[in-house]
mmCIF file of C-alpha atoms in Angstrom:
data_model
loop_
_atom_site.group_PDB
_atom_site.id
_atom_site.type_symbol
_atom_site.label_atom_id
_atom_site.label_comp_id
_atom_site.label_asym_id
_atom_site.label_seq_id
_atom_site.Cartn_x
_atom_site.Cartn_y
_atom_site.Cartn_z
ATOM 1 C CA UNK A 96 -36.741 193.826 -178.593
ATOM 2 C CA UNK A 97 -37.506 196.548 -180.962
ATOM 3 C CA UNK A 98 -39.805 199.669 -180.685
ATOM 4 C CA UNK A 99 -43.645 199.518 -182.189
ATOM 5 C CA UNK A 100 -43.720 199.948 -185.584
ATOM 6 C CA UNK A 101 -40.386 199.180 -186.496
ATOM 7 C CA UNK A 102 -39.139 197.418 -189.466
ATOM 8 C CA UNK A 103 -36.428 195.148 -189.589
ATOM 9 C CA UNK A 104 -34.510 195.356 -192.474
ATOM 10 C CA UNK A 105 -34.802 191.981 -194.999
ATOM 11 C CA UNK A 106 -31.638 190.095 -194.025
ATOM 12 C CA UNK A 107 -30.842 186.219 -195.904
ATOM 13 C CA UNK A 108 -29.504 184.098 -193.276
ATOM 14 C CA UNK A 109 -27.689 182.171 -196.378
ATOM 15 C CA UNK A 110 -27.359 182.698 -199.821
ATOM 16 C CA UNK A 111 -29.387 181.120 -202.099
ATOM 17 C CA UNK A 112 -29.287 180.319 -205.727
ATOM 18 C CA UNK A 113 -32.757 179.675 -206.046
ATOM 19 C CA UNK A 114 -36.257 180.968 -204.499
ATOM 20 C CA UNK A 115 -37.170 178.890 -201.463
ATOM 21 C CA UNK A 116 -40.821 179.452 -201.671
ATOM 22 C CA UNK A 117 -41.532 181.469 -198.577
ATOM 23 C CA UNK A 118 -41.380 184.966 -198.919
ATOM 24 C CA UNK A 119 -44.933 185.470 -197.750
ATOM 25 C CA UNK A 120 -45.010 187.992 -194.451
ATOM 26 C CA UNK A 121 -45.145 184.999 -191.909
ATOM 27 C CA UNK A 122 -44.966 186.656 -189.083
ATOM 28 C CA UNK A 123 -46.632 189.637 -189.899
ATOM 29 C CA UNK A 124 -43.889 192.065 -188.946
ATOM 30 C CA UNK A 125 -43.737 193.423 -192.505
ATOM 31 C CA UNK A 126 -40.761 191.137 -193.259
ATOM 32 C CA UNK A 127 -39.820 188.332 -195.471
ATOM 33 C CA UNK A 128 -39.314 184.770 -194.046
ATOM 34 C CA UNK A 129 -36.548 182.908 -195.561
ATOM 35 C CA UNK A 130 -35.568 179.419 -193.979
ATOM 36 C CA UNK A 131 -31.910 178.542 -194.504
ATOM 37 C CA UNK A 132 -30.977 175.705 -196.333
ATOM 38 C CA UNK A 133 -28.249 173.651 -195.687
ATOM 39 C CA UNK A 134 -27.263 170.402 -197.685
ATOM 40 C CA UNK A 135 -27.231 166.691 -196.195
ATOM 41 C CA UNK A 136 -23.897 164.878 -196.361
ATOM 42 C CA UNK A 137 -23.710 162.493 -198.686
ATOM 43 C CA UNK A 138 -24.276 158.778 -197.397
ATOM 44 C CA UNK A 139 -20.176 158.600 -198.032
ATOM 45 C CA UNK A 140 -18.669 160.998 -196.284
ATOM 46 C CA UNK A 141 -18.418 160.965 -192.566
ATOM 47 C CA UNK A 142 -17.431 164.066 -190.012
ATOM 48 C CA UNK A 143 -15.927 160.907 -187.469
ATOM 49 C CA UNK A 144 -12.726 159.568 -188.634
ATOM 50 C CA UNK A 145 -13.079 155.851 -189.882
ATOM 51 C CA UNK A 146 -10.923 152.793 -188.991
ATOM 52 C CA UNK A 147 -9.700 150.355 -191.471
ATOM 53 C CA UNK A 148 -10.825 146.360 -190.677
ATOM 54 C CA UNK A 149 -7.880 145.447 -192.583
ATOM 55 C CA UNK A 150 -10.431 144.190 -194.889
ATOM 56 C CA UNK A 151 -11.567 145.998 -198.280
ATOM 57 C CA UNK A 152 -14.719 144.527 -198.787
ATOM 58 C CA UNK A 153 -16.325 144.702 -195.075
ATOM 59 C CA UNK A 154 -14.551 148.719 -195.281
ATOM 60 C CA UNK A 155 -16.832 149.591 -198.278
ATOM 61 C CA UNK A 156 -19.649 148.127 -196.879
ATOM 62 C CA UNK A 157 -19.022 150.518 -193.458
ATOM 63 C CA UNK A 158 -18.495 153.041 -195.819
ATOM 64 C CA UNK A 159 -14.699 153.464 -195.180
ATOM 65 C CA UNK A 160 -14.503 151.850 -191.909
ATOM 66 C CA UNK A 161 -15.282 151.790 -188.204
ATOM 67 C CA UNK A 162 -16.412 155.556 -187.235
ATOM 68 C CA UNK A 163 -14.909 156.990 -183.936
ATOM 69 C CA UNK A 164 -17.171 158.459 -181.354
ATOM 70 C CA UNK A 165 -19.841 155.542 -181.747
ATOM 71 C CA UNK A 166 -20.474 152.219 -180.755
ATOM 72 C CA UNK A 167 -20.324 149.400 -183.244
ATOM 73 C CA UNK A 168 -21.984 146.182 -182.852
ATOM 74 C CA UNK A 169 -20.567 143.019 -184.768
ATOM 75 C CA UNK A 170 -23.751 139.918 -184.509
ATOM 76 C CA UNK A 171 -22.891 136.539 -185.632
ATOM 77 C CA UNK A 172 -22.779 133.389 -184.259
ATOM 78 C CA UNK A 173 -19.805 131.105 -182.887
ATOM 79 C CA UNK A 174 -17.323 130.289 -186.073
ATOM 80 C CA UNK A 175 -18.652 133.588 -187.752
ATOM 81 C CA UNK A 176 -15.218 135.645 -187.196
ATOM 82 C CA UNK A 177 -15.963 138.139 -184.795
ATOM 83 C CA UNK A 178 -13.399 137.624 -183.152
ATOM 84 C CA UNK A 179 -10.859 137.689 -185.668
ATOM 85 C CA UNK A 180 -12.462 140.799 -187.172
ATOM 86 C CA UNK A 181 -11.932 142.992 -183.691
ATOM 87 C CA UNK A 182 -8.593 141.502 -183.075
ATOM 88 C CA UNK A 183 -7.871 143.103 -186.754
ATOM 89 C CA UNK A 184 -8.980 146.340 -185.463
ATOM 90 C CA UNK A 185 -6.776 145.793 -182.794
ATOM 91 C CA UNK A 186 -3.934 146.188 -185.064
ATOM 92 C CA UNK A 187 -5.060 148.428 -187.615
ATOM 93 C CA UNK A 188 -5.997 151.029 -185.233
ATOM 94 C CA UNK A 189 -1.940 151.479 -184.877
ATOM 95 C CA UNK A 190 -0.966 151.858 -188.271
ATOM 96 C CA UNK A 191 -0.999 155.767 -189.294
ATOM 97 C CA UNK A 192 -4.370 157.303 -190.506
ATOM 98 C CA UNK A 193 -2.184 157.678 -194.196
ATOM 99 C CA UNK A 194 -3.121 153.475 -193.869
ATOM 100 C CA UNK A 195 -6.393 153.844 -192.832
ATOM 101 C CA UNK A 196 -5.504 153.344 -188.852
ATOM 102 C CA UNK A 197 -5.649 156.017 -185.640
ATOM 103 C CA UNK A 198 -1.950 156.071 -184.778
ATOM 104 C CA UNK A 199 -3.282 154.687 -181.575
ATOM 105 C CA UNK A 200 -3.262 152.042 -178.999
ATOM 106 C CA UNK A 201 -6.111 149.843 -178.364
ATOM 107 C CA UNK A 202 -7.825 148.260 -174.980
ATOM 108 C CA UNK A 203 -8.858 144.679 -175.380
ATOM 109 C CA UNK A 204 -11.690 143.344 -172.784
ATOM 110 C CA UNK A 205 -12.175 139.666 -173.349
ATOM 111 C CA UNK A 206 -15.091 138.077 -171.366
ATOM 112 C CA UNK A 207 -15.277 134.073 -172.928
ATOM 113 C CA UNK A 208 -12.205 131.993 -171.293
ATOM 114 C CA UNK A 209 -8.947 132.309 -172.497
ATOM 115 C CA UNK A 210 -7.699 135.718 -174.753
ATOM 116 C CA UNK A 211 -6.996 134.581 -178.337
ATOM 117 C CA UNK A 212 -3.813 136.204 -177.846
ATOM 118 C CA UNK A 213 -1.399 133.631 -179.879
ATOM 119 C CA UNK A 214 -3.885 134.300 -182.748
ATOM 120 C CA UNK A 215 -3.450 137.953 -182.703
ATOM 121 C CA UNK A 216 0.283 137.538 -182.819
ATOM 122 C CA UNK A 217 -0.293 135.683 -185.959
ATOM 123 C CA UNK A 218 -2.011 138.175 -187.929
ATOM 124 C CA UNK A 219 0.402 140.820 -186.514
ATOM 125 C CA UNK A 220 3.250 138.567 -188.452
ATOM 126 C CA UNK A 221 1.228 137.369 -191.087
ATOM 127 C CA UNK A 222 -1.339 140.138 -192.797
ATOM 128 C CA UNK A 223 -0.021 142.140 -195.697
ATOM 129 C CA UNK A 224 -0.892 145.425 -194.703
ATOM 130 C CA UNK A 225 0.830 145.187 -191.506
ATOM 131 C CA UNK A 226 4.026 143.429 -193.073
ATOM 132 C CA UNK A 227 4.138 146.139 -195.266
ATOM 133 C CA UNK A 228 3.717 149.419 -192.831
ATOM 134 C CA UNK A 229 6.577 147.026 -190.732
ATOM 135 C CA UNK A 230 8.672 147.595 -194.185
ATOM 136 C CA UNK A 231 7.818 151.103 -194.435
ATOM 137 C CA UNK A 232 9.797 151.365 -190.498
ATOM 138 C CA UNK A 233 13.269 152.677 -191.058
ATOM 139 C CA UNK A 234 14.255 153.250 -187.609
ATOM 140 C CA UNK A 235 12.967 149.582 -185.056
ATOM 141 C CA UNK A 236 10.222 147.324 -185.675
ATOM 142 C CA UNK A 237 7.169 148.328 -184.270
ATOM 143 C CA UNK A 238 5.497 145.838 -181.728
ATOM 144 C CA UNK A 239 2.016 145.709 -182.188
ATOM 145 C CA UNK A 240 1.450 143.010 -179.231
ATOM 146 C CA UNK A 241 2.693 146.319 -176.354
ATOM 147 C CA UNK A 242 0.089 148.300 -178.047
ATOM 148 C CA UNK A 243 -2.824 146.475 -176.869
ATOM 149 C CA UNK A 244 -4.103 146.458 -173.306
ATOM 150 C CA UNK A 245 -5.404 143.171 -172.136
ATOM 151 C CA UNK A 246 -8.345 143.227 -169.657
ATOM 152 C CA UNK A 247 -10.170 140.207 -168.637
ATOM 153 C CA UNK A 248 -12.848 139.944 -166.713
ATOM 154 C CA UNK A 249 -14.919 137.535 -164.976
ATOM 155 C CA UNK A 250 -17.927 135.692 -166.993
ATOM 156 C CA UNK A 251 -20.638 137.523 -164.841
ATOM 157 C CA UNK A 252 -22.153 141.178 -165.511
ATOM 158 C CA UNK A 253 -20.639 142.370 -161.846
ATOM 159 C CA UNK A 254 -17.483 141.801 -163.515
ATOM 160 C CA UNK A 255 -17.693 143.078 -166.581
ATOM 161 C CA UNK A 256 -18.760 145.973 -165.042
ATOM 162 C CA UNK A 257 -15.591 146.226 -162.978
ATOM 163 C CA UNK A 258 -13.327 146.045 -165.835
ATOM 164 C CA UNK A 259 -15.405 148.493 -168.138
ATOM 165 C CA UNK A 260 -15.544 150.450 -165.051
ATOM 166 C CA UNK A 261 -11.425 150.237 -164.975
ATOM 167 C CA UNK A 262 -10.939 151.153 -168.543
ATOM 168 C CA UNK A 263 -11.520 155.141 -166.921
ATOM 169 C CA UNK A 264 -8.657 154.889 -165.694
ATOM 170 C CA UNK A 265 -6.213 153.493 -168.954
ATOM 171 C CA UNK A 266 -8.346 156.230 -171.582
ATOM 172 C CA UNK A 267 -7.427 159.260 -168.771
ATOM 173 C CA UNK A 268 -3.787 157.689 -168.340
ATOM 174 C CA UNK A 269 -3.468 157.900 -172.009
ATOM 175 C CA UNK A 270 -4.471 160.773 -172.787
ATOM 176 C CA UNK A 271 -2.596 162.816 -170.310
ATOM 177 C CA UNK A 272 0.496 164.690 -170.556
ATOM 178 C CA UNK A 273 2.689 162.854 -168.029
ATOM 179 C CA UNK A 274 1.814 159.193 -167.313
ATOM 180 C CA UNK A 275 0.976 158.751 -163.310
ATOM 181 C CA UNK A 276 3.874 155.794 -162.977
ATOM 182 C CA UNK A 277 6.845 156.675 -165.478
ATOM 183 C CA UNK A 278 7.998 152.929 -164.233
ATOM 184 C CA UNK A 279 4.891 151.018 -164.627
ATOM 185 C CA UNK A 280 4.634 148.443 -166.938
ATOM 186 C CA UNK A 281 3.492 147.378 -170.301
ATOM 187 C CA UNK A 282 0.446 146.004 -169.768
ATOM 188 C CA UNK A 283 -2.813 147.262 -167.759
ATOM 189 C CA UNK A 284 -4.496 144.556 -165.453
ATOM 190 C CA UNK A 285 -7.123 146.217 -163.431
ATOM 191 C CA UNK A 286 -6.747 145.185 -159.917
ATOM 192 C CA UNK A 287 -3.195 144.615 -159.814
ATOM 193 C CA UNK A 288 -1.762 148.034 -159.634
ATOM 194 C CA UNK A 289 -0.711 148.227 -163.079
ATOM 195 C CA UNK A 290 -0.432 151.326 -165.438
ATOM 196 C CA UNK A 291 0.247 151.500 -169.056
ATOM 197 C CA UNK A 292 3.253 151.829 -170.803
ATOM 198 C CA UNK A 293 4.297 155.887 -170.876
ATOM 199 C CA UNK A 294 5.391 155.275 -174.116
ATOM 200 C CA UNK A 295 2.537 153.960 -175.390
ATOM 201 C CA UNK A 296 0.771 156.185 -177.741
ATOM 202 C CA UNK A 297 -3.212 156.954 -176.559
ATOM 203 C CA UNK A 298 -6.124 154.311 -176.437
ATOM 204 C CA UNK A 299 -8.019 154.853 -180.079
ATOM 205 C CA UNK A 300 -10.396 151.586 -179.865
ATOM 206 C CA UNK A 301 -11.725 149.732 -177.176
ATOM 207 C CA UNK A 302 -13.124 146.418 -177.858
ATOM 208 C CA UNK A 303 -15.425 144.291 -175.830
ATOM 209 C CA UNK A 304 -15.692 140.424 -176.888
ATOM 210 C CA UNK A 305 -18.137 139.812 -176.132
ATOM 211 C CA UNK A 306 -20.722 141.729 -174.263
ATOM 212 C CA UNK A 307 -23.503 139.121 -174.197
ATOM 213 C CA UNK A 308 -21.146 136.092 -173.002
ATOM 214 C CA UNK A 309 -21.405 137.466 -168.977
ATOM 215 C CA UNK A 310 -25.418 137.847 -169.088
ATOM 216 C CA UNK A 311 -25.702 134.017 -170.599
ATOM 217 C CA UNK A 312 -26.381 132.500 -166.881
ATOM 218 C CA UNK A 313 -28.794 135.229 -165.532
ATOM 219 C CA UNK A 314 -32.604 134.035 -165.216
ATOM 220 C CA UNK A 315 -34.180 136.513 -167.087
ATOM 221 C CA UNK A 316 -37.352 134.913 -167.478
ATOM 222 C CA UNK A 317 -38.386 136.500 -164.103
ATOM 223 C CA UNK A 318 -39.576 139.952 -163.121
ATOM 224 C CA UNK A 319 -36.698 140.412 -160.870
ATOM 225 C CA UNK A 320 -34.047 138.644 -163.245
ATOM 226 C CA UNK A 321 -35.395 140.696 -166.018
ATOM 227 C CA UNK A 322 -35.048 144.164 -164.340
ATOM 228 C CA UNK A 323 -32.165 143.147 -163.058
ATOM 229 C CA UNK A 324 -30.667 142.084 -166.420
ATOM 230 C CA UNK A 325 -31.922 145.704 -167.763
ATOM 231 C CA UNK A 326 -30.217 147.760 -165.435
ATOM 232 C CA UNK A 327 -26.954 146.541 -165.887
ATOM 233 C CA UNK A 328 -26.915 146.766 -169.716
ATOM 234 C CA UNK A 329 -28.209 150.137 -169.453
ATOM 235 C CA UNK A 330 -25.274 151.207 -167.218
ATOM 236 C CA UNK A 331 -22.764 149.329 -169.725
ATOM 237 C CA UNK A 332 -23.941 151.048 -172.862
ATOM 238 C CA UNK A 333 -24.380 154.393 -171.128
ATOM 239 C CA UNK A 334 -20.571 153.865 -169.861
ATOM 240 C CA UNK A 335 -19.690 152.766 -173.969
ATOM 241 C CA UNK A 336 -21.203 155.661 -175.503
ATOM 242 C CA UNK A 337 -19.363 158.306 -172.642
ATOM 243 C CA UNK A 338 -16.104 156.737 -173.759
ATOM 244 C CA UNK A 339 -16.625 157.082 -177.381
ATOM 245 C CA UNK A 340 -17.781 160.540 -177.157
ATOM 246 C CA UNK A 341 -15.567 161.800 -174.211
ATOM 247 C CA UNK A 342 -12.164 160.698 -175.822
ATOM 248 C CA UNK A 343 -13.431 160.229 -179.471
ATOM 249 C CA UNK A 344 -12.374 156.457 -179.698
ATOM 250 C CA UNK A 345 -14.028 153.515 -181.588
ATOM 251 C CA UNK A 346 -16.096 151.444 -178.966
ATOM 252 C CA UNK A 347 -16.617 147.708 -180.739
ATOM 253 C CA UNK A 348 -18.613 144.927 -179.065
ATOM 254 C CA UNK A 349 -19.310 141.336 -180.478
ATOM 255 C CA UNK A 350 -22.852 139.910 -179.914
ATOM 256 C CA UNK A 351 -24.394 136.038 -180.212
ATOM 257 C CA UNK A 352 -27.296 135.455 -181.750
ATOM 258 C CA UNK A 353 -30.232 133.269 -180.959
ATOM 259 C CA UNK A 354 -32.603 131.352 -182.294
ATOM 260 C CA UNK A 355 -35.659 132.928 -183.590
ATOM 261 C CA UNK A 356 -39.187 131.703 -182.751
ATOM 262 C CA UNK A 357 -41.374 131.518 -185.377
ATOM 263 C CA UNK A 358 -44.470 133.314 -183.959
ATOM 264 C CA UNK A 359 -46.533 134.408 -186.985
ATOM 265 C CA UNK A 360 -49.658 132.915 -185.544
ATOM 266 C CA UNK A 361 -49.366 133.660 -182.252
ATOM 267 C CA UNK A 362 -49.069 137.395 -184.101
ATOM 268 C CA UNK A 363 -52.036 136.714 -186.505
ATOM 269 C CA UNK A 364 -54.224 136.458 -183.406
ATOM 270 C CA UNK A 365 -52.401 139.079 -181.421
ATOM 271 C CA UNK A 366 -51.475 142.064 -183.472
ATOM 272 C CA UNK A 367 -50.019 143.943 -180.158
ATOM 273 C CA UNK A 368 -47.278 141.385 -180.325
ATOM 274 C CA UNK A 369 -46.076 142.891 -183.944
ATOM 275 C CA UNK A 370 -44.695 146.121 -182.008
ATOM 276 C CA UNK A 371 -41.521 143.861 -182.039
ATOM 277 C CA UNK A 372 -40.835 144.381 -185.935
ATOM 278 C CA UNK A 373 -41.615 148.052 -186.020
ATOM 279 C CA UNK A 374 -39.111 148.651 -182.956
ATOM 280 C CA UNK A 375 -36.355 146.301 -183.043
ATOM 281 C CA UNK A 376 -33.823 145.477 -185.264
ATOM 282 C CA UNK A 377 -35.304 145.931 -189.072
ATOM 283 C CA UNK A 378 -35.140 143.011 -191.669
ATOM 284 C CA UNK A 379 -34.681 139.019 -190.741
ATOM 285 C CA UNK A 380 -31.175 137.284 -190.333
ATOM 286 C CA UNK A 381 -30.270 134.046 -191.188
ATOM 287 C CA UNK A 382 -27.500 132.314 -190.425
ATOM 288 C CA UNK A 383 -27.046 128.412 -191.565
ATOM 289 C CA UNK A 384 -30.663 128.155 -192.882
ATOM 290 C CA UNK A 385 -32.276 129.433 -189.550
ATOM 291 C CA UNK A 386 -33.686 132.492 -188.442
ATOM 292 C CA UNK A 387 -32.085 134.158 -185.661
ATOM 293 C CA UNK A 388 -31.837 137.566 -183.783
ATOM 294 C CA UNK A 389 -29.264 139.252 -181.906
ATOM 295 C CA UNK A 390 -28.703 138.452 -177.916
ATOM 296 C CA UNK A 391 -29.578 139.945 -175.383
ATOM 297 C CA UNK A 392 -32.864 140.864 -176.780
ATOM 298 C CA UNK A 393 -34.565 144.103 -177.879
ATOM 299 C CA UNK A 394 -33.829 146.664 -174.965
ATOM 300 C CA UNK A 395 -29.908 146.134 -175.387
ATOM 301 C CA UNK A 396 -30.661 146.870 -179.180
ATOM 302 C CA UNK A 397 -32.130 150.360 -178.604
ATOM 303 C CA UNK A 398 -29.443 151.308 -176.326
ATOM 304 C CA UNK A 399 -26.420 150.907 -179.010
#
């Protein structure tokens, strides 16, 4: 507060090169107005670190890489490479961040039958990058296989729940000083009294693969199906986004896509029905000369 009549001295809240256009008496307090300016990042640079997918091309097109404190959504459909794509995160998120990595462990939640583990091994022996950070190791070779936390769950949204749900537990563990079982062992299996390895360095990525495979069974053609259905991914991306944020990891799900029906009539008569386009994903995909959209419809696409 300041007495009647007072005037406040002109003060620039930052210093410009160039007039801004508003020095009119805006307020009518006798003062100048001047609104500070600040400029926008460019598209390029980032204030998250980024994560290296081990592959140049899909790197430049992230614009340097998977960004921490976010969650990233690969779509494709089966044979695309989603898979192998998160299971190269996997790895890369150990390699230093002089390589493009987090110098970090990773958490692995695999909902669709058996994990692909002999396939990550492969690429842990095989890929060039990693051969050549293995190389760069003067002291032992480093075992990327210990660094990555298995969790399965059951194909069914309960359980994916229940192992998201779990993951609390390995991201605290992690992070803390002083692991809570010095003599636990090297791999975390929710439900089985397992904790992870104390000398495992802390959780950078968690990766879920995939988050649409546990809602495939569930009627959602119904009204209760459908609320049902909407309630649980609500709770699973509010869960994602608390664990990228909280411990400033990369979150990465896989999605399916579906088949897309071509309603352009049924729109034509109906223009209400166009609110689709303006609110959900923008653009078309295609995929093998078909038009298709991601799963689990348009709700789970405004939550991530």
């Amino acid at each position: 507060l300041r007495p009647p009549g007072a005037v406040l001295p002109f003060r620039r809240m930052a210093p410009f090169t160039e007039p801004d256009g508003d020095d009119d008496d805006a307020y009518g307090d006798k003062t100048r107005t001047v609104v500070p300016r600040e400029h926008l990042l460019p598209l390029s640079v980032s204030i998250n670190r980024k994560l290296t997918t081990l592959c140049p091309h899909m790197d430049d097109w992230l614009r340097g890489g998977v960004p921490t404190r976010s969650v990233t959504e690969f779509v494709g459909e089966a044979g695309a490479g989603k898979t192998q794509l998160v299971l190269q995160l996997l790895l890369s998120a150990q390699l230093p961040e002089s390589e493009g990595g987090l110098d970090g462990s990773a958490v692995y939640v695999h909902t669709e039958g058996r994990a692909p583990v002999g396939r990550l091994k492969q690429i842990a022996d095989c890929h060039p990058a990693l051969l050549s950070f293995q190389k760069s190791q003067k002291k032992e070779k480093h075992d990327f296989l210990k660094n990555v936390i298995l969790v399965q769950t059951l194909d069914d949204p309960g359980g994916l729940w229940t192992a998201l749900a779990s993951v609390a537990q390995i991201l605290e563990q992690s992070n803390s000083p002083e692991p809570a079982n010095p003599k636990g062992s090297d791999t975390a299996n929710p439900g089985a009294g397992e904790t992870p390895n104390p000398k495992r360095k802390p959780v950078r990525v968690l990766v879920v693969d995939s988050v649409s495979s546990p809602f495939r069974e569930g009627d959602a053609s119904k009204k209760k199906g459908a609320v049902e259905r909407s309630h649980a991914l609500s709770r699973i991306a509010a869960l994602l986004r608390e664990y990228a944020h909280r411990h400033e990891i990369c979150v990465v799900v896989t999605n399916h896509v579906v088949d897309q029906v071509d309603d352009s009539r049924r729109n034509d008569a109906n223009p209400k029905v166009n609110h689709r386009n303006v609110f959900g994903p923008p653009g078309v995909l295609t995929t093998s000369g078909r038009n298709v959209t991601p799963a689990l419809g348009l709700f789970w696409a405004n939550c991530v």
